[in-house]
Amino acid sequence: MTNLRSWAGWPVYATVLVALPLVFTDPHARLLLILFTMYGVLAMSWNLTLGFAGIFNFAQIGFFGIGAYTTGILATRTGIDPWLALPISGFSALLASLVAFLPVLRLRGIYVGLATYVFSQLCIYLVLGQAGLTGGSNGIVGIPRLSLGDVNLRADGRIGYYFLGAALLFAVTVLVRVLTRSTLGMSLLALRDNEALATSRGVSRVRQHLIVFMVGAAVAGVAGSFNAFLNGVVSTDVFGFGYLTLLLSMIFLGGSGSVYGPIVGAVVVTLVSDVLQDAGAWRDMVIAMLILVVLWIAPKGLAGIANSVLTSLRRPRPPAPEPLPTTSKETV
């Protein structure tokens, strides 16, 4: 019964995702919805290693860019069915994660972050060095649009791309939820909170971290492929520091180590960035101040605030004290 109750909200979640583009029909609003789904998928993939496993992994942007470039190369150089580029891009990012994981074998903490960030920057030089294949500094243009039969996903305010992004977001949410509630998820939390104790109980740090590293990379690769099809062009900007800071803002604002926190963070940061798009440097300052305020109030982010509210509502109220018995005085 408890297991069924924990999944009761999923039909509501799916219904909301389906209804959003029917409520917000403006083309700009549709674009924001598409960006929210893409950023949500990417933030959740990064939260697997950063939030649940406690790995300071900054290679996620590299996996995102590898997925985007894989799609660009396949769609423009090979003539492959564009729909096949989505899973192939995820697989290419998974293979790249085996290289990016090497520093995790020996290093710890912030040193892993530095090494994996260098991996992302090396991807830029690899792209620039293979200009005949990747377009170099000019990038890859003319990526064909996705379509289903005669229906182009860009029709009607790109509503097709929204539903594709929403389907990916829903699938990744289910994946993260199942993964974090499994034995693998419990072992990752144990390694994050007390590695010495977890390994003494037989938990393999290398195996568990490698699995979650590969899963997160594959999801990021698919998100990069989706981004390539959405924009129709790929450039080295996908490896840029802007994506990294934006995604970190979503994770920390929404709640690191939470299943749904990155989704909430993606919505809030996307909306704030759009409202302040003409504010220049003030946009980043406002987002940074918002994160600091939220983390000061609730270190677990917006998801921590929501959990606290729900816990207080579910907590049974103590019974009211019974009135003291009254004694009648005898009259003389």
Short mmCIF file of C-alpha atoms in Angstrom, two decimals:
data_model
loop_
_atom_site.label_atom_id
_atom_site.label_comp_id
_atom_site.label_asym_id
_atom_site.label_seq_id
_atom_site.Cartn_x
_atom_site.Cartn_y
_atom_site.Cartn_z
CA MET A 1 0.00 0.00 0.00
CA THR A 2 2.83 2.40 0.84
CA ASN A 3 4.50 1.68 -2.50
CA LEU A 4 1.28 2.42 -4.40
CA ARG A 5 0.79 5.64 -2.45
CA SER A 6 4.31 6.80 -3.33
CA TRP A 7 3.48 6.56 -7.05
CA ALA A 8 0.05 8.17 -6.78
CA GLY A 9 1.27 11.58 -7.92
CA TRP A 10 2.76 10.41 -11.20
CA PRO A 11 -0.49 10.60 -13.22
CA VAL A 12 -0.87 14.18 -11.99
CA TYR A 13 2.71 14.93 -13.00
CA ALA A 14 2.12 13.52 -16.49
CA THR A 15 -1.16 15.42 -16.84
CA VAL A 16 0.51 18.72 -15.93
CA LEU A 17 3.26 18.14 -18.51
CA VAL A 18 0.66 17.42 -21.21
CA ALA A 19 -1.53 20.40 -20.28
CA LEU A 20 1.19 23.07 -20.08
CA PRO A 21 1.53 23.80 -23.84
CA LEU A 22 -2.26 23.85 -24.16
CA VAL A 23 -2.44 26.59 -21.53
CA PHE A 24 0.62 28.60 -22.67
CA THR A 25 0.14 28.96 -26.42
CA ASP A 26 2.39 31.99 -27.00
CA PRO A 27 5.49 31.03 -29.06
CA HIS A 28 7.87 32.55 -26.52
CA ALA A 29 6.13 30.75 -23.65
CA ARG A 30 6.39 27.50 -25.61
CA LEU A 31 10.12 28.08 -26.03
CA LEU A 32 10.51 28.59 -22.28
CA LEU A 33 8.65 25.32 -21.67
CA ILE A 34 11.01 23.50 -24.05
CA LEU A 35 14.06 24.97 -22.32
CA PHE A 36 12.62 23.99 -18.95
CA THR A 37 12.33 20.34 -20.04
CA MET A 38 15.84 20.28 -21.51
CA TYR A 39 17.46 21.95 -18.51
CA GLY A 40 15.45 19.73 -16.18
CA VAL A 41 16.80 16.58 -17.86
CA LEU A 42 20.37 17.88 -17.81
CA ALA A 43 20.20 19.08 -14.20
CA MET A 44 18.76 15.75 -13.03
CA SER A 45 21.53 13.83 -14.81
CA TRP A 46 24.18 15.95 -13.08
CA ASN A 47 22.44 15.65 -9.72
CA LEU A 48 22.93 11.88 -9.85
CA THR A 49 26.68 12.23 -9.43
CA LEU A 50 26.87 15.58 -7.67
CA GLY A 51 23.91 15.28 -5.30
CA PHE A 52 23.34 11.59 -4.65
CA ALA A 53 26.85 10.18 -5.11
CA GLY A 54 28.71 13.22 -3.77
CA ILE A 55 31.18 13.25 -6.69
CA PHE A 56 32.45 16.73 -7.60
CA ASN A 57 31.93 15.96 -11.27
CA PHE A 58 32.23 18.87 -13.71
CA ALA A 59 32.41 16.70 -16.83
CA GLN A 60 28.65 16.82 -17.31
CA ILE A 61 28.88 19.78 -19.68
CA GLY A 62 31.42 17.76 -21.68
CA PHE A 63 28.94 14.88 -22.00
CA PHE A 64 26.24 17.37 -23.02
CA GLY A 65 28.48 18.76 -25.75
CA ILE A 66 29.59 15.31 -26.92
CA GLY A 67 25.95 14.32 -27.36
CA ALA A 68 25.25 17.51 -29.32
CA TYR A 69 28.26 17.07 -31.63
CA THR A 70 27.52 13.38 -32.15
CA THR A 71 24.06 14.30 -33.35
CA GLY A 72 25.40 17.09 -35.56
CA ILE A 73 27.96 14.80 -37.19
CA LEU A 74 25.56 11.89 -37.67
CA ALA A 75 22.71 14.03 -38.99
CA THR A 76 24.79 16.06 -41.46
CA ARG A 77 27.61 13.72 -42.46
CA THR A 78 26.08 10.23 -42.55
CA GLY A 79 22.43 10.70 -43.53
CA ILE A 80 21.31 8.47 -40.67
CA ASP A 81 17.72 8.63 -39.47
CA PRO A 82 17.70 11.62 -37.08
CA TRP A 83 15.73 9.68 -34.48
CA LEU A 84 18.57 7.16 -34.19
CA ALA A 85 20.94 9.99 -33.34
CA LEU A 86 19.27 10.46 -29.93
CA PRO A 87 20.21 7.05 -28.44
CA ILE A 88 23.55 6.96 -30.27
CA SER A 89 24.47 10.34 -28.78
CA GLY A 90 23.65 9.03 -25.32
CA PHE A 91 25.85 6.00 -25.95
CA SER A 92 28.76 8.14 -27.19
CA ALA A 93 28.58 10.23 -24.01
CA LEU A 94 28.52 7.00 -21.98
CA LEU A 95 31.74 5.85 -23.67
CA ALA A 96 33.33 9.23 -22.99
CA SER A 97 32.42 8.89 -19.32
CA LEU A 98 34.80 5.92 -19.06
CA VAL A 99 37.66 8.33 -19.82
CA ALA A 100 36.33 11.12 -17.61
CA PHE A 101 35.94 8.66 -14.73
CA LEU A 102 39.67 7.92 -14.53
CA PRO A 103 40.41 10.80 -12.09
CA VAL A 104 37.71 9.48 -9.74
CA LEU A 105 39.77 6.32 -9.25
CA ARG A 106 42.60 8.16 -7.50
CA LEU A 107 41.42 11.63 -6.56
CA ARG A 108 38.91 12.92 -4.04
CA GLY A 109 36.87 16.04 -3.44
CA ILE A 110 37.64 19.24 -5.28
CA TYR A 111 40.52 17.59 -7.15
CA VAL A 112 37.97 15.44 -8.98
CA GLY A 113 36.11 18.63 -9.91
CA LEU A 114 39.25 20.21 -11.33
CA ALA A 115 40.20 17.12 -13.32
CA THR A 116 36.73 16.61 -14.77
CA TYR A 117 36.47 20.29 -15.67
CA VAL A 118 39.72 19.93 -17.58
CA PHE A 119 38.09 17.03 -19.45
CA SER A 120 35.29 19.34 -20.60
CA GLN A 121 37.83 21.92 -21.79
CA LEU A 122 39.82 19.25 -23.64
CA CYS A 123 36.64 18.45 -25.57
CA ILE A 124 36.74 21.99 -26.98
CA TYR A 125 40.29 21.53 -28.27
CA LEU A 126 39.35 18.16 -29.74
CA VAL A 127 36.47 19.78 -31.62
CA LEU A 128 38.68 22.62 -32.86
CA GLY A 129 41.41 20.20 -33.89
CA GLN A 130 39.06 18.08 -36.02
CA ALA A 131 37.63 20.96 -38.04
CA GLY A 132 37.02 18.79 -41.09
CA LEU A 133 34.55 16.70 -39.14
CA THR A 134 33.22 19.11 -36.50
CA GLY A 135 33.36 22.41 -38.37
CA GLY A 136 35.95 23.79 -35.96
CA SER A 137 35.15 27.26 -34.65
CA ASN A 138 32.28 27.58 -37.15
CA GLY A 139 30.41 24.64 -35.65
CA ILE A 140 27.93 22.44 -37.50
CA VAL A 141 24.94 24.06 -39.18
CA GLY A 142 22.01 22.70 -41.13
CA ILE A 143 21.06 19.94 -38.70
CA PRO A 144 17.77 18.55 -40.03
CA ARG A 145 14.60 19.01 -38.00
CA LEU A 146 12.88 16.09 -36.37
CA SER A 147 9.58 15.00 -37.83
CA LEU A 148 7.01 12.25 -37.42
CA GLY A 149 5.87 11.27 -40.87
CA ASP A 150 4.67 14.48 -42.51
CA VAL A 151 4.44 16.34 -39.19
CA ASN A 152 7.37 18.64 -38.42
CA LEU A 153 8.04 19.02 -34.71
CA ARG A 154 8.58 22.75 -35.24
CA ALA A 155 4.99 23.25 -36.36
CA ASP A 156 2.52 25.10 -34.14
CA GLY A 157 5.08 26.92 -32.02
CA ARG A 158 7.43 23.90 -31.80
CA ILE A 159 4.87 21.99 -29.76
CA GLY A 160 6.33 18.71 -31.02
CA TYR A 161 9.69 19.55 -29.48
CA TYR A 162 7.99 20.36 -26.21
CA PHE A 163 6.26 16.98 -26.05
CA LEU A 164 9.53 15.24 -26.92
CA GLY A 165 11.28 17.16 -24.14
CA ALA A 166 8.42 16.46 -21.73
CA ALA A 167 8.60 12.73 -22.54
CA LEU A 168 12.34 12.75 -21.88
CA LEU A 169 11.85 14.67 -18.63
CA PHE A 170 9.17 12.26 -17.42
CA ALA A 171 11.28 9.21 -18.33
CA VAL A 172 14.38 10.60 -16.62
CA THR A 173 12.36 11.50 -13.52
CA VAL A 174 11.10 7.91 -13.29
CA LEU A 175 14.65 6.63 -13.88
CA VAL A 176 16.11 8.79 -11.11
CA ARG A 177 13.29 7.92 -8.73
CA VAL A 178 13.71 4.16 -9.27
CA LEU A 179 17.50 4.39 -9.21
CA THR A 180 17.68 6.35 -5.96
CA ARG A 181 15.22 4.03 -4.22
CA SER A 182 17.12 0.92 -5.31
CA THR A 183 20.02 -0.86 -3.63
CA LEU A 184 22.37 1.11 -5.87
CA GLY A 185 20.87 4.38 -4.67
CA MET A 186 21.15 3.39 -1.03
CA SER A 187 24.78 2.39 -1.50
CA LEU A 188 25.54 5.73 -3.20
CA LEU A 189 24.07 7.62 -0.26
CA ALA A 190 26.10 5.47 2.11
CA LEU A 191 29.31 6.21 0.20
CA ARG A 192 28.49 9.92 0.13
CA ASP A 193 27.77 10.17 3.85
CA ASN A 194 30.43 7.81 5.22
CA GLU A 195 32.67 6.18 2.65
CA ALA A 196 34.84 4.32 5.16
CA LEU A 197 31.84 2.68 6.82
CA ALA A 198 30.20 1.81 3.48
CA THR A 199 33.33 0.19 2.06
CA SER A 200 33.87 -1.74 5.28
CA ARG A 201 30.40 -3.24 4.75
CA GLY A 202 31.38 -4.49 1.29
CA VAL A 203 30.18 -1.62 -0.92
CA SER A 204 32.47 -1.15 -3.94
CA ARG A 205 33.09 2.56 -4.39
CA VAL A 206 34.58 2.21 -7.88
CA ARG A 207 31.77 0.02 -9.22
CA GLN A 208 28.90 2.07 -7.80
CA HIS A 209 30.39 5.41 -8.81
CA LEU A 210 31.18 4.13 -12.30
CA ILE A 211 27.59 2.96 -12.80
CA VAL A 212 26.06 6.28 -11.76
CA PHE A 213 28.71 8.16 -13.76
CA MET A 214 27.75 6.28 -16.93
CA VAL A 215 24.01 6.70 -16.38
CA GLY A 216 24.37 10.44 -15.81
CA ALA A 217 26.59 10.80 -18.88
CA ALA A 218 24.15 8.92 -21.12
CA VAL A 219 21.25 11.13 -20.03
CA ALA A 220 23.34 14.27 -20.58
CA GLY A 221 24.26 13.03 -24.06
CA VAL A 222 20.60 12.61 -24.97
CA ALA A 223 19.91 16.13 -23.67
CA GLY A 224 22.73 17.44 -25.88
CA SER A 225 21.22 15.68 -28.87
CA PHE A 226 17.85 17.24 -28.12
CA ASN A 227 19.51 20.67 -27.92
CA ALA A 228 21.17 20.15 -31.31
CA PHE A 229 17.88 19.27 -33.00
CA LEU A 230 16.10 22.14 -31.29
CA ASN A 231 18.58 24.81 -32.45
CA GLY A 232 19.61 23.23 -35.74
CA VAL A 233 23.23 24.17 -35.03
CA VAL A 234 26.06 23.06 -32.73
CA SER A 235 29.05 25.12 -31.64
CA THR A 236 31.69 25.02 -28.93
CA ASP A 237 29.37 27.16 -26.77
CA VAL A 238 27.81 23.91 -25.51
CA PHE A 239 31.03 23.33 -23.55
CA GLY A 240 31.01 26.85 -22.15
CA PHE A 241 31.13 28.04 -18.57
CA GLY A 242 27.68 29.62 -18.97
CA TYR A 243 25.92 26.25 -19.11
CA LEU A 244 27.91 25.04 -16.12
CA THR A 245 26.97 27.96 -13.86
CA LEU A 246 23.36 27.87 -15.03
CA LEU A 247 22.97 24.19 -14.19
CA LEU A 248 24.72 24.52 -10.84
CA SER A 249 22.27 27.30 -10.00
CA MET A 250 19.34 25.01 -10.83
CA ILE A 251 20.70 22.14 -8.74
CA PHE A 252 21.58 24.14 -5.63
CA LEU A 253 18.47 26.33 -5.78
CA GLY A 254 16.14 23.38 -6.28
CA GLY A 255 17.92 21.10 -3.84
CA SER A 256 20.99 18.96 -4.32
CA GLY A 257 20.34 15.29 -3.60
CA SER A 258 16.60 15.61 -4.24
CA VAL A 259 14.74 13.82 -7.03
CA TYR A 260 12.46 16.73 -7.88
CA GLY A 261 14.63 19.65 -6.71
CA PRO A 262 16.51 20.12 -10.01
CA ILE A 263 13.18 20.28 -11.88
CA VAL A 264 11.96 23.08 -9.62
CA GLY A 265 15.31 24.81 -9.92
CA ALA A 266 15.16 24.54 -13.73
CA VAL A 267 11.75 26.21 -13.78
CA VAL A 268 12.75 29.05 -11.44
CA VAL A 269 16.13 29.80 -13.04
CA THR A 270 14.68 29.64 -16.58
CA LEU A 271 11.94 32.09 -15.69
CA VAL A 272 14.25 34.47 -13.81
CA SER A 273 16.79 34.39 -16.64
CA ASP A 274 14.08 35.22 -19.16
CA VAL A 275 12.64 38.08 -17.12
CA LEU A 276 16.11 39.58 -16.60
CA GLN A 277 17.49 38.83 -20.06
CA ASP A 278 18.07 42.55 -20.71
CA ALA A 279 19.62 43.20 -17.30
CA GLY A 280 23.13 42.19 -18.33
CA ALA A 281 25.37 41.25 -15.40
CA TRP A 282 22.55 42.00 -12.97
CA ARG A 283 20.81 38.80 -14.07
CA ASP A 284 23.62 36.61 -12.74
CA MET A 285 23.78 38.69 -9.57
CA VAL A 286 20.05 38.31 -8.92
CA ILE A 287 20.21 34.56 -9.47
CA ALA A 288 23.24 34.29 -7.16
CA MET A 289 21.49 36.33 -4.44
CA LEU A 290 18.37 34.18 -4.82
CA ILE A 291 20.42 31.02 -4.31
CA LEU A 292 22.20 32.47 -1.26
CA VAL A 293 18.91 33.51 0.35
CA VAL A 294 17.30 30.12 -0.27
CA LEU A 295 20.33 28.20 1.00
CA TRP A 296 20.51 30.44 4.07
CA ILE A 297 16.87 29.73 4.86
CA ALA A 298 16.97 26.06 3.82
CA PRO A 299 20.35 24.41 3.06
CA LYS A 300 18.51 21.71 1.10
CA GLY A 301 17.04 24.24 -1.34
CA LEU A 302 13.45 24.72 -2.41
CA ALA A 303 12.86 20.98 -2.19
CA GLY A 304 13.91 21.09 1.47
CA ILE A 305 11.39 23.88 2.16
CA ALA A 306 8.63 21.88 0.46
CA ASN A 307 9.52 18.73 2.41
CA SER A 308 9.46 20.66 5.69
CA VAL A 309 6.01 22.06 4.91
CA LEU A 310 4.64 18.65 3.92
CA THR A 311 6.12 17.02 7.01
CA SER A 312 4.54 19.60 9.29
CA LEU A 313 1.15 19.10 7.60
CA ARG A 314 1.34 15.32 7.92
CA ARG A 315 2.53 15.36 11.53
CA PRO A 316 -0.39 14.39 13.79
CA ARG A 317 -1.43 17.07 16.20
CA PRO A 318 -1.15 16.19 19.89
CA PRO A 319 -4.51 15.50 21.52
CA ALA A 320 -6.04 18.35 23.46
CA PRO A 321 -5.58 18.01 27.21
CA GLU A 322 -8.58 16.70 29.07
CA PRO A 323 -10.28 19.24 31.35
CA LEU A 324 -9.55 18.87 35.03
CA PRO A 325 -12.40 17.35 37.06
CA THR A 326 -14.37 19.90 39.05
CA THR A 327 -15.18 19.23 42.72
CA SER A 328 -18.40 20.45 44.23
CA LYS A 329 -18.21 22.12 47.62
CA GLU A 330 -20.64 21.05 50.31
CA THR A 331 -22.75 23.84 51.65
CA VAL A 332 -22.99 24.22 55.40
#
